[in-house]
PDB file of C-alpha atoms in Angstrom:
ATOM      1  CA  UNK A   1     -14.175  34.515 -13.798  1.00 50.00           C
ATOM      2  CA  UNK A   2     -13.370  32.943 -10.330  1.00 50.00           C
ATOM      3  CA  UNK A   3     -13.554  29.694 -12.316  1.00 49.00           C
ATOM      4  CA  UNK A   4     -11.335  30.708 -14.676  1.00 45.00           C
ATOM      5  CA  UNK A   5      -8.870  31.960 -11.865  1.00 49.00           C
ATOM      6  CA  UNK A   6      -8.938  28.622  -9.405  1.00 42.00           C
ATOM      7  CA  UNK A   7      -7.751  26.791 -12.734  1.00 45.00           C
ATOM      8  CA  UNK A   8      -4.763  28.873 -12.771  1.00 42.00           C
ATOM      9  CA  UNK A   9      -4.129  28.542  -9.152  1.00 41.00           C
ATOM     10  CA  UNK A  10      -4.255  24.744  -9.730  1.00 39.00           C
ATOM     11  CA  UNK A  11      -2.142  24.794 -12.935  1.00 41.00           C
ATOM     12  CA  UNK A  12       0.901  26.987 -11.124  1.00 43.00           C
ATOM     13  CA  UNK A  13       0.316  24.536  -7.826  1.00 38.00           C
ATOM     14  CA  UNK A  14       0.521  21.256 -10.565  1.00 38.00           C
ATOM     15  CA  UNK A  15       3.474  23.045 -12.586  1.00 38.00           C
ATOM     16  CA  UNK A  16       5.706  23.897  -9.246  1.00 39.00           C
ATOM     17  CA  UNK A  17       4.641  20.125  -8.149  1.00 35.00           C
ATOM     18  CA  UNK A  18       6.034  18.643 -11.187  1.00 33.00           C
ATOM     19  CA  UNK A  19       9.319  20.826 -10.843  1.00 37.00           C
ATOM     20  CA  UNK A  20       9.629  19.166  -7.867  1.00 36.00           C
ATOM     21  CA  UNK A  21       9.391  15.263  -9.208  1.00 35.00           C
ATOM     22  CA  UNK A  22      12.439  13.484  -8.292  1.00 40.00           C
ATOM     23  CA  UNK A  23      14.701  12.838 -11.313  1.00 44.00           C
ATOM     24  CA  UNK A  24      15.182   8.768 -12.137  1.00 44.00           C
ATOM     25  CA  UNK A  25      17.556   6.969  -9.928  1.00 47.00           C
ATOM     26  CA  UNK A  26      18.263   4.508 -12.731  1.00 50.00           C
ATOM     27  CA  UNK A  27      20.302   7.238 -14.410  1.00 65.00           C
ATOM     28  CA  UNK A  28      23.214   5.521 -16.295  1.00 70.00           C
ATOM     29  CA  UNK A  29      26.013   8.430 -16.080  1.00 79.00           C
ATOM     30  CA  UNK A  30      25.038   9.287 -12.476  1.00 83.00           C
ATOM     31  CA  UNK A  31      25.621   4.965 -11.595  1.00 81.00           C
ATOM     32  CA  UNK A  32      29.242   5.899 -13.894  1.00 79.00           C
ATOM     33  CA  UNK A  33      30.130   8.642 -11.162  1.00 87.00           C
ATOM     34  CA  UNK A  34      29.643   6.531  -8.141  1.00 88.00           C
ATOM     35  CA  UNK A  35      31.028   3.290  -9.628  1.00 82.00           C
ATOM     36  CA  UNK A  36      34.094   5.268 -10.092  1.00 84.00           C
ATOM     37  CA  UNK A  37      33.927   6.784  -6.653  1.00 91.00           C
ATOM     38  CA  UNK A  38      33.296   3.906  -4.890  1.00 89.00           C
ATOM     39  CA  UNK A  39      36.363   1.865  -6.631  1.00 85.00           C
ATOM     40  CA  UNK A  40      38.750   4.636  -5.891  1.00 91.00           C
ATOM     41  CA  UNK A  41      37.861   4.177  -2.346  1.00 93.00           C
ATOM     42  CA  UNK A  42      37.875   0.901  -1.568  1.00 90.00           C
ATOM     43  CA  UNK A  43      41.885   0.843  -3.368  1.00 92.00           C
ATOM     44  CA  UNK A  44      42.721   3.622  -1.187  1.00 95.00           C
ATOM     45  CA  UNK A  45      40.975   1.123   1.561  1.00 95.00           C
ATOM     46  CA  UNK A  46      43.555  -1.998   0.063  1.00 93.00           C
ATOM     47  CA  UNK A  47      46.575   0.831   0.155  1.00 95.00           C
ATOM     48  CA  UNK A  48      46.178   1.824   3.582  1.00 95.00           C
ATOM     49  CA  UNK A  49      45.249  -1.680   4.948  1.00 95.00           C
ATOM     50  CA  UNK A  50      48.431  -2.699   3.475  1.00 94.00           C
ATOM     51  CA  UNK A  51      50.517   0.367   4.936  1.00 93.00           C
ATOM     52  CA  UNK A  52      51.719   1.121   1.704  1.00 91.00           C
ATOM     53  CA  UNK A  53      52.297   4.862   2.105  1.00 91.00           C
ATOM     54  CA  UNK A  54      53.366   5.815  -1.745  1.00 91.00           C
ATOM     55  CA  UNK A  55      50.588   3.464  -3.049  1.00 94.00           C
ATOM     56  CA  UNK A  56      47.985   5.137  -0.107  1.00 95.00           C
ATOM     57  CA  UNK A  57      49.192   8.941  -1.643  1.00 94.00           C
ATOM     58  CA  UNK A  58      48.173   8.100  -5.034  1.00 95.00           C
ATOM     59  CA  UNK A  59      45.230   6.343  -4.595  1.00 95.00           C
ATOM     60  CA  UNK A  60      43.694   8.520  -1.751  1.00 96.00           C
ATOM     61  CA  UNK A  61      44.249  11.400  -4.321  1.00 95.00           C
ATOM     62  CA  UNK A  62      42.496   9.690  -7.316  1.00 95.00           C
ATOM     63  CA  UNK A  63      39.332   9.185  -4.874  1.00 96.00           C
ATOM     64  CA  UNK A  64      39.492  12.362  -3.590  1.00 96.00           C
ATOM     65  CA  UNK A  65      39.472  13.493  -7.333  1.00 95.00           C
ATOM     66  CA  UNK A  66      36.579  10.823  -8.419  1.00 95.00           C
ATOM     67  CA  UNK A  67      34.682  12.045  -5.322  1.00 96.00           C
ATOM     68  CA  UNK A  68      34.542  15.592  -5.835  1.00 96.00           C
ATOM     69  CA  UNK A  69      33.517  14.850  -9.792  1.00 94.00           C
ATOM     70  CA  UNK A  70      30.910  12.985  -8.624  1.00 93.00           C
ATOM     71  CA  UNK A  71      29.920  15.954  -5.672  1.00 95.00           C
ATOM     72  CA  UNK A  72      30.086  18.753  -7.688  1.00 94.00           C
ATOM     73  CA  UNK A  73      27.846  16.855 -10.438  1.00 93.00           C
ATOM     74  CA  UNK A  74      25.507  15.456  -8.060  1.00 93.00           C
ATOM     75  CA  UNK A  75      25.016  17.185  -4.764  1.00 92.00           C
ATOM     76  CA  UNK A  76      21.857  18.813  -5.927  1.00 90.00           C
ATOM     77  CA  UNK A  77      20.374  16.047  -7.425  1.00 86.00           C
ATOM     78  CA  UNK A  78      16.515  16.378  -7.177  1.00 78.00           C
ATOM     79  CA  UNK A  79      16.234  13.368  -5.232  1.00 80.00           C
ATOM     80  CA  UNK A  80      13.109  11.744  -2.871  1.00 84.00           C
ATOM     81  CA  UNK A  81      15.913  10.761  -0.235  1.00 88.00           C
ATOM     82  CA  UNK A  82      15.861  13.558   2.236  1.00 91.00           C
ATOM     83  CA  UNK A  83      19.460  12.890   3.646  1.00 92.00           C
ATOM     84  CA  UNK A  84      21.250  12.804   0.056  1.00 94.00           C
ATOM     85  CA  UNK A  85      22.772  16.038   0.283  1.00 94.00           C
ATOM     86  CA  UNK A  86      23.545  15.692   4.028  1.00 95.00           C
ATOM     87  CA  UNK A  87      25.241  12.480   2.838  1.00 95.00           C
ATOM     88  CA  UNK A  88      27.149  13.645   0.088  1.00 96.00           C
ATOM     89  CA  UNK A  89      28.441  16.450   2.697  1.00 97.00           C
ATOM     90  CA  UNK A  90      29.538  13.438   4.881  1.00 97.00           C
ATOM     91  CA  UNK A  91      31.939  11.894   2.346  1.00 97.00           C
ATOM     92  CA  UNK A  92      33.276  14.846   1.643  1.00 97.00           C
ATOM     93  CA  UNK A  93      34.164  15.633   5.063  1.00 96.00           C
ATOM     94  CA  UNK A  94      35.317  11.874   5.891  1.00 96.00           C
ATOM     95  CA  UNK A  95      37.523  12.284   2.531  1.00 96.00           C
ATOM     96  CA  UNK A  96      39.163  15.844   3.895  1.00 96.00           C
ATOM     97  CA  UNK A  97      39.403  14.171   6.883  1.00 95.00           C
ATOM     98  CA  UNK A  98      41.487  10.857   5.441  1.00 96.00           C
ATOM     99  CA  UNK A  99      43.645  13.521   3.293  1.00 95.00           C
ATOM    100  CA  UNK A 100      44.897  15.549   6.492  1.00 94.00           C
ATOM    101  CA  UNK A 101      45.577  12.381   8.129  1.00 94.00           C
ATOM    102  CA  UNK A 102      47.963  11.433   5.513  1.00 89.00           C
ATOM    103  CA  UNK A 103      49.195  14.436   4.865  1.00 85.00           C
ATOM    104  CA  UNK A 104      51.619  15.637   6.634  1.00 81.00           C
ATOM    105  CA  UNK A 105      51.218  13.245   9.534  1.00 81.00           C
ATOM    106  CA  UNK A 106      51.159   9.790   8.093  1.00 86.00           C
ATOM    107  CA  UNK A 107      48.569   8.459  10.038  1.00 93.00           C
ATOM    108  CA  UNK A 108      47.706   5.356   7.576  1.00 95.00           C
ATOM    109  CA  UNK A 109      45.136   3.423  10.464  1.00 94.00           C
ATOM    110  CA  UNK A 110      43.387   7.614  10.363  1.00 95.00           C
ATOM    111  CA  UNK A 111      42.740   7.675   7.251  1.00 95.00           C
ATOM    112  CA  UNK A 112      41.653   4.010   6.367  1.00 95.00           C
ATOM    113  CA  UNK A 113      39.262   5.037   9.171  1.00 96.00           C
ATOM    114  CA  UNK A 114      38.075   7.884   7.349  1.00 97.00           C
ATOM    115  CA  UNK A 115      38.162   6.332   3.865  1.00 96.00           C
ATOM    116  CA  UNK A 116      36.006   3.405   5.163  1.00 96.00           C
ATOM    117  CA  UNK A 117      33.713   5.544   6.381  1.00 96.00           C
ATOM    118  CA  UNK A 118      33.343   7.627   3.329  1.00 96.00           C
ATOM    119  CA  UNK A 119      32.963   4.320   1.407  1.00 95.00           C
ATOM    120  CA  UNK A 120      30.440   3.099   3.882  1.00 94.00           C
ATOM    121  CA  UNK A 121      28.260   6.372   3.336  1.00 95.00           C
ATOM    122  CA  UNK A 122      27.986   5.980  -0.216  1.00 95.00           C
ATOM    123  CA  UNK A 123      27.167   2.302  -0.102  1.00 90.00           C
ATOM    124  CA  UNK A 124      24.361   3.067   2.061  1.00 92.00           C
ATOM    125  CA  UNK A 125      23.284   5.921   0.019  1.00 93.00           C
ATOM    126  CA  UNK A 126      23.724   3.726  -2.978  1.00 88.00           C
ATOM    127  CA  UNK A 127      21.145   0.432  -1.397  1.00 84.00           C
ATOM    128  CA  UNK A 128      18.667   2.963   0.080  1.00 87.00           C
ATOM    129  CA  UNK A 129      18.455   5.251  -3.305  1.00 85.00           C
ATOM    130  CA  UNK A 130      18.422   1.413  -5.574  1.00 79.00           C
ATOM    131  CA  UNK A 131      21.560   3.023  -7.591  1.00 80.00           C
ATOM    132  CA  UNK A 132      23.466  -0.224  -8.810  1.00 75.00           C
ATOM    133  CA  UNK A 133      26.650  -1.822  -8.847  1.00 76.00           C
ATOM    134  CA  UNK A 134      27.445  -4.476 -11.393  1.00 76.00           C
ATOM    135  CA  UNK A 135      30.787  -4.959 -10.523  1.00 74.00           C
ATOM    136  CA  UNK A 136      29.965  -5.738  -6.424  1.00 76.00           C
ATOM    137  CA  UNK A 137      26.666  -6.892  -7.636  1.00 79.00           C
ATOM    138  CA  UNK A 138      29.297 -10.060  -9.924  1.00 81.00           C
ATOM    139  CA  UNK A 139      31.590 -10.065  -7.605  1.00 80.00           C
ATOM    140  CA  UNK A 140      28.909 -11.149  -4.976  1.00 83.00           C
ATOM    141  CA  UNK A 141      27.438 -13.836  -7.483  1.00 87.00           C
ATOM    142  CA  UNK A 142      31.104 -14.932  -8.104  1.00 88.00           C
ATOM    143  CA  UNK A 143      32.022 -15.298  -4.278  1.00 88.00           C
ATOM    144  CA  UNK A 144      28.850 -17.501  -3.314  1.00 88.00           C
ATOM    145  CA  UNK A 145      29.244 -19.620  -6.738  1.00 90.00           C
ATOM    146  CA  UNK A 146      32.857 -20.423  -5.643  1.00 91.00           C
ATOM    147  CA  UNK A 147      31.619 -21.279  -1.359  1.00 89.00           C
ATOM    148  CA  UNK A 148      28.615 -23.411  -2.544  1.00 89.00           C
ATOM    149  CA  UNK A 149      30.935 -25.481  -4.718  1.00 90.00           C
ATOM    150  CA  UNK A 150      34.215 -25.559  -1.714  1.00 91.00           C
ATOM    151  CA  UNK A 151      31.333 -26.758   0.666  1.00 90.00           C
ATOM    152  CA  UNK A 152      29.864 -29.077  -1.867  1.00 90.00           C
ATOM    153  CA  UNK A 153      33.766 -30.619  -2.684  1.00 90.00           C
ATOM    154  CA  UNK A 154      34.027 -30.440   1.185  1.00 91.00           C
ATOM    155  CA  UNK A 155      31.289 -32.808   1.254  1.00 88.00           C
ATOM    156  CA  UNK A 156      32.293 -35.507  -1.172  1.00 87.00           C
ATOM    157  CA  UNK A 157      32.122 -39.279  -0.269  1.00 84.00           C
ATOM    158  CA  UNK A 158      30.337 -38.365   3.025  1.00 86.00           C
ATOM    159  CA  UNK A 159      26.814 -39.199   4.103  1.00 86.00           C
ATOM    160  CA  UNK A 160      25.173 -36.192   4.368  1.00 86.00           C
ATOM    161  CA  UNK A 161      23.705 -34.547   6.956  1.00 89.00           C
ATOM    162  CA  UNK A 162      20.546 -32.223   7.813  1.00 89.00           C
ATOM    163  CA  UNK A 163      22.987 -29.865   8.641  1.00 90.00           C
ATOM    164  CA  UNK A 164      25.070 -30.516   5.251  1.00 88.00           C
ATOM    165  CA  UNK A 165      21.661 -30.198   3.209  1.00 89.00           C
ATOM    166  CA  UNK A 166      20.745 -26.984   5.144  1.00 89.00           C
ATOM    167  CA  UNK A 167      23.935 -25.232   4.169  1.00 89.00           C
ATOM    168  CA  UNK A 168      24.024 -26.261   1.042  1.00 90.00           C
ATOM    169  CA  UNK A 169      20.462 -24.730   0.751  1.00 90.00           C
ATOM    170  CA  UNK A 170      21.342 -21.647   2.614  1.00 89.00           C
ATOM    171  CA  UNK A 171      24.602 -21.114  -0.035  1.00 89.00           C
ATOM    172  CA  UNK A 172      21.960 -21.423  -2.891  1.00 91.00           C
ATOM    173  CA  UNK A 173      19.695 -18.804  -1.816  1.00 91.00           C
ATOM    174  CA  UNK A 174      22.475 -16.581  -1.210  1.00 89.00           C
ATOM    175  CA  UNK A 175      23.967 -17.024  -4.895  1.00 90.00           C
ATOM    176  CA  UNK A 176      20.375 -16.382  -6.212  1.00 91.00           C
ATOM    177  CA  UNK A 177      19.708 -13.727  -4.123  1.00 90.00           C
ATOM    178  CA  UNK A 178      23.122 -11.705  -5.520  1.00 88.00           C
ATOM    179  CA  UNK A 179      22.268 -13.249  -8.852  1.00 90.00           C
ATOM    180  CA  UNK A 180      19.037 -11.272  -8.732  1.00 89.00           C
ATOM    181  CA  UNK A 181      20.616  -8.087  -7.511  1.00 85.00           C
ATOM    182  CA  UNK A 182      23.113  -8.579 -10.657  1.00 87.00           C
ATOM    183  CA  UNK A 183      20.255  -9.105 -13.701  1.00 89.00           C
ATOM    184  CA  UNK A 184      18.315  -6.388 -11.752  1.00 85.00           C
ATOM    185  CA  UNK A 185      21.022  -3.689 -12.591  1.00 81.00           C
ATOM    186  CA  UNK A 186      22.007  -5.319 -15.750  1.00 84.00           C
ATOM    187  CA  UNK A 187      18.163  -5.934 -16.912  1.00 85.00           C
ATOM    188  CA  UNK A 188      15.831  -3.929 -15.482  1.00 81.00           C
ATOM    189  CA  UNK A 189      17.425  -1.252 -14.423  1.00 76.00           C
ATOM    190  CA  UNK A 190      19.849  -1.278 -17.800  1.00 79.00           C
ATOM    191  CA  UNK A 191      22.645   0.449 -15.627  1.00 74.00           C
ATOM    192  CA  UNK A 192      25.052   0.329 -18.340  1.00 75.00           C
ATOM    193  CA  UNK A 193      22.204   2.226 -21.176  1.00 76.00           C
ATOM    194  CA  UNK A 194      23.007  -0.841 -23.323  1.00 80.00           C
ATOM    195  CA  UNK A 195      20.747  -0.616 -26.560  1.00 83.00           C
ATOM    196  CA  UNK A 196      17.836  -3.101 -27.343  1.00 88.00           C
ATOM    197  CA  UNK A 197      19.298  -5.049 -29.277  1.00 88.00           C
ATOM    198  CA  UNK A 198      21.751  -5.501 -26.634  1.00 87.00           C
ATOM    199  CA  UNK A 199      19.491  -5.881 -23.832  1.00 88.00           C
ATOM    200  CA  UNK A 200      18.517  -8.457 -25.721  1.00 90.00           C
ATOM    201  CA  UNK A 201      21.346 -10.645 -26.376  1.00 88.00           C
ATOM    202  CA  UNK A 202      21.901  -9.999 -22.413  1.00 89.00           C
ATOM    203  CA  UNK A 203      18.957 -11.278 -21.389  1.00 91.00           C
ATOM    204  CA  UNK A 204      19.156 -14.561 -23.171  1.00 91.00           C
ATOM    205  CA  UNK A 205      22.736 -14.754 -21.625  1.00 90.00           C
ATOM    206  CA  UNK A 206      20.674 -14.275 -18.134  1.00 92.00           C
ATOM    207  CA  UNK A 207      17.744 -16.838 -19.803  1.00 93.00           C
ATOM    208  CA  UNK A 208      20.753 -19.431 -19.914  1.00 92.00           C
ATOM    209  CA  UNK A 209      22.166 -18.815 -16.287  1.00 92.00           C
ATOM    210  CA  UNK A 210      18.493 -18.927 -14.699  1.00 93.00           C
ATOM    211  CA  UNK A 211      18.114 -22.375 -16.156  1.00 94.00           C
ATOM    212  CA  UNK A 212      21.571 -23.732 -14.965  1.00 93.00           C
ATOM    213  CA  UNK A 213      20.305 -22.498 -11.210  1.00 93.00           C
ATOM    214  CA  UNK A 214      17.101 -24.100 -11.378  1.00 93.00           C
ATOM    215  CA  UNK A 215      19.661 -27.494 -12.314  1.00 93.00           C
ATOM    216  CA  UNK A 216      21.364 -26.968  -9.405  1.00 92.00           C
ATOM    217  CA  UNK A 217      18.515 -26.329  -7.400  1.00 91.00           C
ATOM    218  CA  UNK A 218      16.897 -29.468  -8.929  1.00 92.00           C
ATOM    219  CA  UNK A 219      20.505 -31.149  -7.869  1.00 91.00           C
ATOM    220  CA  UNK A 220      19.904 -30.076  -4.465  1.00 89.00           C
ATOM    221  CA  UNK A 221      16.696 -31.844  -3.838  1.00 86.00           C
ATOM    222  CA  UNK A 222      19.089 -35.181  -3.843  1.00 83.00           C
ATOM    223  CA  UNK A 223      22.303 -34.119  -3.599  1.00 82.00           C
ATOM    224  CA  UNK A 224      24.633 -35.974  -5.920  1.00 86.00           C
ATOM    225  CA  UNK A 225      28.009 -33.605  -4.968  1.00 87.00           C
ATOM    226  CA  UNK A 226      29.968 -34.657  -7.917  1.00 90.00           C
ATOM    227  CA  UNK A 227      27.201 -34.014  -9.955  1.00 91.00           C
ATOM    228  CA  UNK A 228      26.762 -30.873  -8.220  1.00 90.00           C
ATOM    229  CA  UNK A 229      30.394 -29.916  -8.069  1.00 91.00           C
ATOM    230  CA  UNK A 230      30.269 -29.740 -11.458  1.00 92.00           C
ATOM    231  CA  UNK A 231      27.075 -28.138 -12.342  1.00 92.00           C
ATOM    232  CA  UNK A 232      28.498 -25.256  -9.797  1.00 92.00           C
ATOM    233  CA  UNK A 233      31.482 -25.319 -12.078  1.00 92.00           C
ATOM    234  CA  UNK A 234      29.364 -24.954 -15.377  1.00 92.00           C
ATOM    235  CA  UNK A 235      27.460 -21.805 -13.347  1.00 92.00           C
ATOM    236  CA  UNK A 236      30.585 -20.244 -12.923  1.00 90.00           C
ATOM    237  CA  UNK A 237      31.939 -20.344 -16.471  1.00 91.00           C
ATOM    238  CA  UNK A 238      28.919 -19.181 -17.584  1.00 89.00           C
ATOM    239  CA  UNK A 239      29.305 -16.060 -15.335  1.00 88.00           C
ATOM    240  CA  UNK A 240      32.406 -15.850 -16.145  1.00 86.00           C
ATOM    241  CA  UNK A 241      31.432 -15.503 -20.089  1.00 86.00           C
ATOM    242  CA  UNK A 242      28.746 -13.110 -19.592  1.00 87.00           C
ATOM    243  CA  UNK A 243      30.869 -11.116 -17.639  1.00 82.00           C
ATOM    244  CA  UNK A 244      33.350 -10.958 -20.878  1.00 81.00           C
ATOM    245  CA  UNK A 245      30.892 -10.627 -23.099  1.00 81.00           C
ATOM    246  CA  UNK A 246      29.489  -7.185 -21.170  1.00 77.00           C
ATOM    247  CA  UNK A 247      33.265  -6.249 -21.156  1.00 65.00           C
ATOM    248  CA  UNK A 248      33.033  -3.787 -24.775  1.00 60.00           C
ATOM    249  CA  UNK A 249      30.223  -2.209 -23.559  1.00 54.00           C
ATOM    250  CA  UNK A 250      31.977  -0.707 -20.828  1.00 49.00           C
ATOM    251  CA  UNK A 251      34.566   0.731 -22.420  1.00 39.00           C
ATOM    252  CA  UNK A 252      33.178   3.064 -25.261  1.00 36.00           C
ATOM    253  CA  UNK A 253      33.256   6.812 -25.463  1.00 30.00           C
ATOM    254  CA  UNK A 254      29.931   6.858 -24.055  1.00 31.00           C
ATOM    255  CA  UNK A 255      30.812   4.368 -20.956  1.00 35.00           C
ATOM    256  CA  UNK A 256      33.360   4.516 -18.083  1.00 38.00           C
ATOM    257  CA  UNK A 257      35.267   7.723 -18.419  1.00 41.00           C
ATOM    258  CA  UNK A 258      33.650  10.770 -18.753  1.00 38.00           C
ATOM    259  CA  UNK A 259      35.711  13.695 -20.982  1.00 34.00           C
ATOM    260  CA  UNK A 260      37.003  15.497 -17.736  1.00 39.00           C
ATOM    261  CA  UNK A 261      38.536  11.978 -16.354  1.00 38.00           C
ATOM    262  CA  UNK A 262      40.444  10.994 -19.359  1.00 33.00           C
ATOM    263  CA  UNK A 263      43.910  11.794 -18.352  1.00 34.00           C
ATOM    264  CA  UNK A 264      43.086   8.796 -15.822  1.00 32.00           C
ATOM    265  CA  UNK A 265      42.950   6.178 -18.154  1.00 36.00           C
ATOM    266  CA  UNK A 266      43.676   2.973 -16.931  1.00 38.00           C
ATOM    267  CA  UNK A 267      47.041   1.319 -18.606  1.00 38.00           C
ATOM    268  CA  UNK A 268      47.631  -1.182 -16.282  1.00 38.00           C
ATOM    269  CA  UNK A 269      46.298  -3.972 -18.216  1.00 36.00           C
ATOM    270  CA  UNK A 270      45.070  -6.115 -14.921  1.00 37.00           C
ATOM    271  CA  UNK A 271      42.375  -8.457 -15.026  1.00 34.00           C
ATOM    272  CA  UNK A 272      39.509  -9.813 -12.654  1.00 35.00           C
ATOM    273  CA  UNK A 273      37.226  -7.383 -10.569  1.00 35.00           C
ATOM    274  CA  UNK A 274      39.248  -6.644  -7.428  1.00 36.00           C
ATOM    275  CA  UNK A 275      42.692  -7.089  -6.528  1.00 35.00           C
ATOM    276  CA  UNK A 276      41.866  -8.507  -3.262  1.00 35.00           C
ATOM    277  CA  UNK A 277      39.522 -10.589  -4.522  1.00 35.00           C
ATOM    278  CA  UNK A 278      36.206 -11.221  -6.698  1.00 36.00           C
ATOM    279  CA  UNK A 279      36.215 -12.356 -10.630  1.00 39.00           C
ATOM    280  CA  UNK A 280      40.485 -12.037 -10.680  1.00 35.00           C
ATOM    281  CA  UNK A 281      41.181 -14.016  -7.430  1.00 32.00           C
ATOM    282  CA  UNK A 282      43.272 -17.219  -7.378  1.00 31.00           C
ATOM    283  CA  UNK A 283      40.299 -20.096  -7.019  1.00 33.00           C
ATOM    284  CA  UNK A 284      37.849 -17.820  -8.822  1.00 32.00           C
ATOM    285  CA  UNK A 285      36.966 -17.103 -12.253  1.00 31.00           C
ATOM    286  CA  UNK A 286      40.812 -16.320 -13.308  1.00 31.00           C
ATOM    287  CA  UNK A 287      41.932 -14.389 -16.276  1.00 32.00           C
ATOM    288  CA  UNK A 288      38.531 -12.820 -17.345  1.00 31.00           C
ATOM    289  CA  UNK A 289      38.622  -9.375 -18.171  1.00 32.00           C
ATOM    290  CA  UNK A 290      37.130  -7.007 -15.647  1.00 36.00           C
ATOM    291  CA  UNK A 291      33.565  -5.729 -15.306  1.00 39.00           C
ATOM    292  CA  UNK A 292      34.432  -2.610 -15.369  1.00 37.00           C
ATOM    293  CA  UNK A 293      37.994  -1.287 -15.871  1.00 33.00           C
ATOM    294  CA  UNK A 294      40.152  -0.238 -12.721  1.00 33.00           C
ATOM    295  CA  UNK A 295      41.345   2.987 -12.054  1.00 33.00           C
ATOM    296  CA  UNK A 296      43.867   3.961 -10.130  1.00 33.00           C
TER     297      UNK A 296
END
C-alpha cells in the first residue's frame, strides 16, 4: 500500500513538473508578434530621429498597437527566462512613456528616448531567449557583403598590406558569422513554419551560398581584388535571390498578419528591408522585394 501511494506522490510531483516545461522558443506565430513589434519601433525610431511630428503620431501609434498585441498574447508565456515578464512590463512602460511625451507635449528627442529603449528591451529579450529575426538577421548579411566588397574595391591596384589582409579577413568572418545567424532562423529554427518541401528547396538555396563563401574565402588566401570584387558581387545577388524567392512565403494567410491586424495592411508598395537602410538602400541589393512586408 505505501508502495502503491509513493508512486502517486511521484506521478502528481512528475505531472505538476511537466506543467511547468517551458513552451518552445522556436514558435513561428510568437517570432510573427515580435517581428512586427520590433519594426513598428524602430519606424517610430526613423520618425522621431527625423522630427517628423505627423509621421512620429502615426507610427508611435501603430507600435504602441503591435506592442500591446504582442503583450497581451505573450506576457505569460511559460518561459525558462526568469525576467520575461519583468521585460515585457518594461516596454510597456517605455512605450506609455514615449506616448505621453508626444502627446500633448511634443517632446520628439523624449520619446525617441523611450522608443529606443523599448526597442532595445525586446532585442535583448529576443538574443537571450534565441527568438529570430530574418529580416535584421539579412539585413546584417547584406551590410557586411556590401563593406567587404567597398574595402576590397578600396584596395584595387595597391600592394597589399598585413593590415589590408587582416581586414579583409576580419569583414569575412563577420559576413559568415550574420550568414549563420540568417540560415539558423531560416533552417534550423524554420522561423517562418515553411513546409518540407520548402525547407528543402531553401536549404539548397543556402547549399549554393555556403559554397560561394568558401570561394571567397579560398580568394582570400591570395587576394586577387578584382577577382574578389566580383565574387562579393555574385554573393550578393545570390542573397539577393533567396531573399525574393522567401518573399511568397511571407505573405500568406497563415504568415505576417494575424486576423486582428488586418485593417493594417501594408499598401505602400515599397521595396528593400529598411528605409534607412539594409536590402532597399542605394549601393545595396536595390529593387528586391522585402523580407518581410513593412507596416506602418
Amino acid at each position: 500500500m505505501r508502495a502503491v501511494s509513493l508512486c502517486l506522490i511521484l506521478l502528481a510531483v512528475a505531472a505538476s513538473a511537466f506543467a511547468q516545461v517551458p513552451q518552445t522558443i522556436a514558435d513561428t506565430e510568437l517570432t510573427r508578434y515580435l517581428d512586427r513589434a520590433a519594426k513598428a519601433m524602430r519606424t517610430a525610431s526613423q520618425d522621431a530621429a527625423a522630427n517628423d511630428t505627423r509621421a512620429l503620431r502615426e507610427s508611435l501609434k501603430r507600435a504602441q498597437e503591435l506592442w500591446m498585441d504582442c503583450y497581451g498574447k505573450y506576457r505569460e508565456w511559460v518561459s525558462a527566462d526568469t525576467n520575461w515578464r519583468a521585460d515585457f512590463d518594461a516596454i510597456s512602460t517605455s512605450m506609455t512613456n514615449a506616448v505621453n511625451a508626444l502627446t500633448p507635449g511634443n517632446n520628439i528627442p523624449n520619446a525617441k528616448l523611450q522608443i529606443d529603449a523599448a526597442l532595445a528591451k525586446l532585442n535583448a529579450l529576443r538574443d537571450r531567449n534565441g527568438v529570430p529575426d530574418l529580416e535584421a538577421t539579412a539585413d546584417d548579411v547584406a551590410k557586411s557583403l556590401e563593406g567587404m566588397q567597398a574595402t576590397a574595391k578600396s584596395l584595387q591596384g595597391k600592394r597589399l598590406t598585413v593590415d589590408d589582409l587582416s581586414t579583409l579577413q576580419k569583414s569575412y568572418e563577420e559576413t559568415t558569422t550574420s550568414w549563420q545567424r540568417f540560415t539558423s532562423a531560416l533552417v534550423d529554427v524554420n522561423a517562418l513554419g515553411l513546409s518540407s518541401g520548402e525547407l528543402d528547396r531553401f536549404k539548397q538555396l543556402v547549399a549554393v551560398q555556403n559554397i560561394k563563401f568558401d570561394t571567397i574565402n579560398y580568394v582570400l588566401k591570395d587576394p586577387d581584388t578584382a577577382r574578389l570584387v566580383a565574387e562579393l558581387q555574385s554573393a550578393r545577388d545570390q542573397l539577393a535571390q533567396l531573399v525574393e524567392e522567401l518573399d511568397p512565403n511571407l505573405t500568406d494567410s497563415t504568415g505576417d498578419e494575424p486576423v486582428e491586424d488586418s485593417e493594417f495592411a501594408d499598401d505602400s508598395g515599397d521595396a528593400g528591408i529598411g528605409e534607412k537602410g539594409g536590402l532597399g538602400r542605394p549601393g545595396g541589393l536595390r529593387d528586391r522585394p522585402r523580407l518581410l512586408p513593412r507596416r506602418r
